[in-house]
XYZ file of C-alpha atoms in Angstrom:
170
model
C -122.349 10.269 8.682
C -120.190 8.033 10.774
C -116.728 9.249 11.692
C -114.413 6.538 10.249
C -117.106 3.992 11.130
C -117.263 5.117 14.766
C -120.890 5.634 15.819
C -120.234 7.378 19.145
C -117.525 9.994 19.618
C -117.085 13.060 21.806
C -114.480 15.804 22.046
C -113.893 17.406 25.427
C -111.711 20.480 25.885
C -109.778 21.330 29.021
C -111.739 24.151 30.625
C -109.423 24.631 33.592
C -106.755 22.451 35.188
C -109.388 20.107 36.701
C -112.318 20.051 34.254
C -112.982 18.816 30.723
C -116.147 19.995 28.922
C -117.907 18.305 25.984
C -117.730 20.672 23.002
C -118.637 18.268 20.174
C -120.366 14.917 19.933
C -121.457 12.433 17.295
C -124.068 9.732 17.752
C -125.417 10.708 21.173
C -129.124 11.413 20.686
C -130.063 12.386 24.232
C -126.960 14.240 25.425
C -126.574 17.965 25.210
C -123.169 19.541 24.811
C -121.568 21.021 27.900
C -121.299 17.892 30.078
C -118.166 17.838 32.197
C -115.621 15.283 33.386
C -113.136 15.852 36.198
C -109.492 15.234 35.322
C -108.541 11.869 36.833
C -112.113 10.452 36.849
C -113.095 7.628 34.490
C -111.315 6.696 31.271
C -111.496 10.222 29.799
C -110.281 11.841 33.016
C -107.377 9.386 33.352
C -106.335 9.999 29.743
C -106.269 13.733 30.487
C -104.254 13.180 33.649
C -101.721 10.738 32.154
C -101.737 12.185 28.603
C -101.702 8.654 27.202
C -104.149 6.771 24.988
C -106.332 4.187 26.726
C -108.172 1.360 24.988
C -110.611 -0.422 27.304
C -112.676 -3.468 26.349
C -115.339 -5.488 28.211
C -116.542 -2.426 30.142
C -119.933 -3.986 30.929
C -118.282 -6.985 32.626
C -116.059 -4.629 34.639
C -119.066 -2.471 35.574
C -121.018 -5.542 36.716
C -118.030 -6.577 38.866
C -117.747 -3.115 40.468
C -121.520 -3.013 41.050
C -121.310 -6.393 42.870
C -118.427 -5.176 45.067
C -120.331 -1.968 45.776
C -123.527 -3.782 46.832
C -121.517 -6.232 48.999
C -119.856 -3.289 50.781
C -123.228 -1.573 51.248
C -124.721 -4.802 52.675
C -121.739 -5.082 55.044
C -122.469 -1.556 56.323
C -119.362 -0.119 54.660
C -121.190 2.338 52.341
C -119.371 5.293 53.940
C -116.102 3.981 52.484
C -117.477 4.192 48.946
C -117.013 7.290 46.842
C -119.928 8.901 45.042
C -120.921 7.455 41.677
C -119.941 10.153 39.208
C -121.996 10.380 36.011
C -119.775 11.042 32.998
C -120.835 11.954 29.455
C -121.037 8.994 27.098
C -122.912 5.752 26.609
C -124.189 4.258 29.862
C -123.956 0.803 28.286
C -120.669 1.106 26.375
C -118.674 -2.106 26.155
C -115.505 -0.667 24.585
C -113.844 2.727 24.648
C -110.757 4.385 23.196
C -109.767 7.788 24.531
C -106.794 9.800 23.370
C -105.338 13.078 24.628
C -105.453 16.087 22.303
C -102.051 17.726 22.697
C -100.779 20.895 21.021
C -97.067 21.668 21.438
C -96.801 19.493 24.590
C -99.895 21.170 26.089
C -103.029 19.133 26.800
C -106.075 20.842 25.289
C -108.619 18.041 25.511
C -109.583 14.412 24.935
C -111.240 12.545 22.058
C -113.313 9.568 23.198
C -114.846 6.889 20.980
C -117.233 4.292 22.430
C -119.041 1.196 21.212
C -121.911 -0.918 22.529
C -120.663 -3.867 20.455
C -119.173 -6.791 22.391
C -116.422 -6.944 19.752
C -113.424 -5.128 21.280
C -111.736 -2.208 19.518
C -108.740 -3.371 17.497
C -105.280 -1.883 17.030
C -106.539 -0.698 13.620
C -109.344 1.249 15.360
C -106.754 2.692 17.743
C -104.700 3.901 14.758
C -107.779 5.502 13.171
C -108.685 7.266 16.420
C -105.099 8.556 16.648
C -105.394 10.021 13.128
C -108.728 11.678 13.939
C -107.291 13.034 17.225
C -104.323 14.538 15.416
C -106.647 16.243 12.903
C -108.892 17.484 15.738
C -105.915 18.903 17.683
C -104.762 20.699 14.537
C -108.242 22.180 13.937
C -108.474 23.254 17.598
C -105.058 24.932 17.378
C -106.147 26.850 14.250
C -109.359 27.957 15.978
C -107.438 29.111 19.072
C -104.936 31.035 16.926
C -107.765 32.645 14.944
C -109.579 33.677 18.147
C -106.364 35.131 19.618
C -105.815 37.094 16.382
C -109.388 38.433 16.476
C -108.967 39.509 20.118
C -105.705 41.321 19.250
C -107.376 43.115 16.313
C -110.214 44.183 18.628
C -107.755 45.488 21.252
C -105.827 47.430 18.581
C -109.046 48.949 17.221
C -110.064 50.032 20.750
C -106.598 51.500 21.436
C -106.743 53.373 18.115
C -110.170 54.813 19.063
C -108.846 55.974 22.459
C -105.857 57.649 20.783
C -108.168 59.408 18.319
C -110.313 60.667 21.202
C -107.217 61.928 23.064
C -106.022 63.778 19.941
C -109.430 65.383 19.485
C -109.414 66.918 22.989
């Protein structure tokens, strides 16, 4: 099933202050979960850093431009000035992308990214839909985090109770 008509979508959660990790994906046949993106790198990383939605169109044209600049610098013997090419999870041939921060109570927890190979740019309507999906995802993530915290507390209480029982038995 397509998510609101979006064929390619990934959710990345903030693993530590500098790393986002793919925890869910839709429409990516050859990509395993667990890929990472550094905060500040690429569209997803910039969305995490700035905590603002980004809608980018004509990515292939931009990539072709950057590739030309890169090869011109390499030919001019200036390759040392170039940073490494960092592989990021997603479509290698995406032409449009919308990424939105997943925020819970003013705290960044991750990023939702939707991509398209179509030359037709994402519209404001698509941006609104992605915002709705992101809000639902953030809510589901918050519930999961609260549930996990509750389970950990129950486990700690059970262990403390066992230790008290053992102390009383001696």
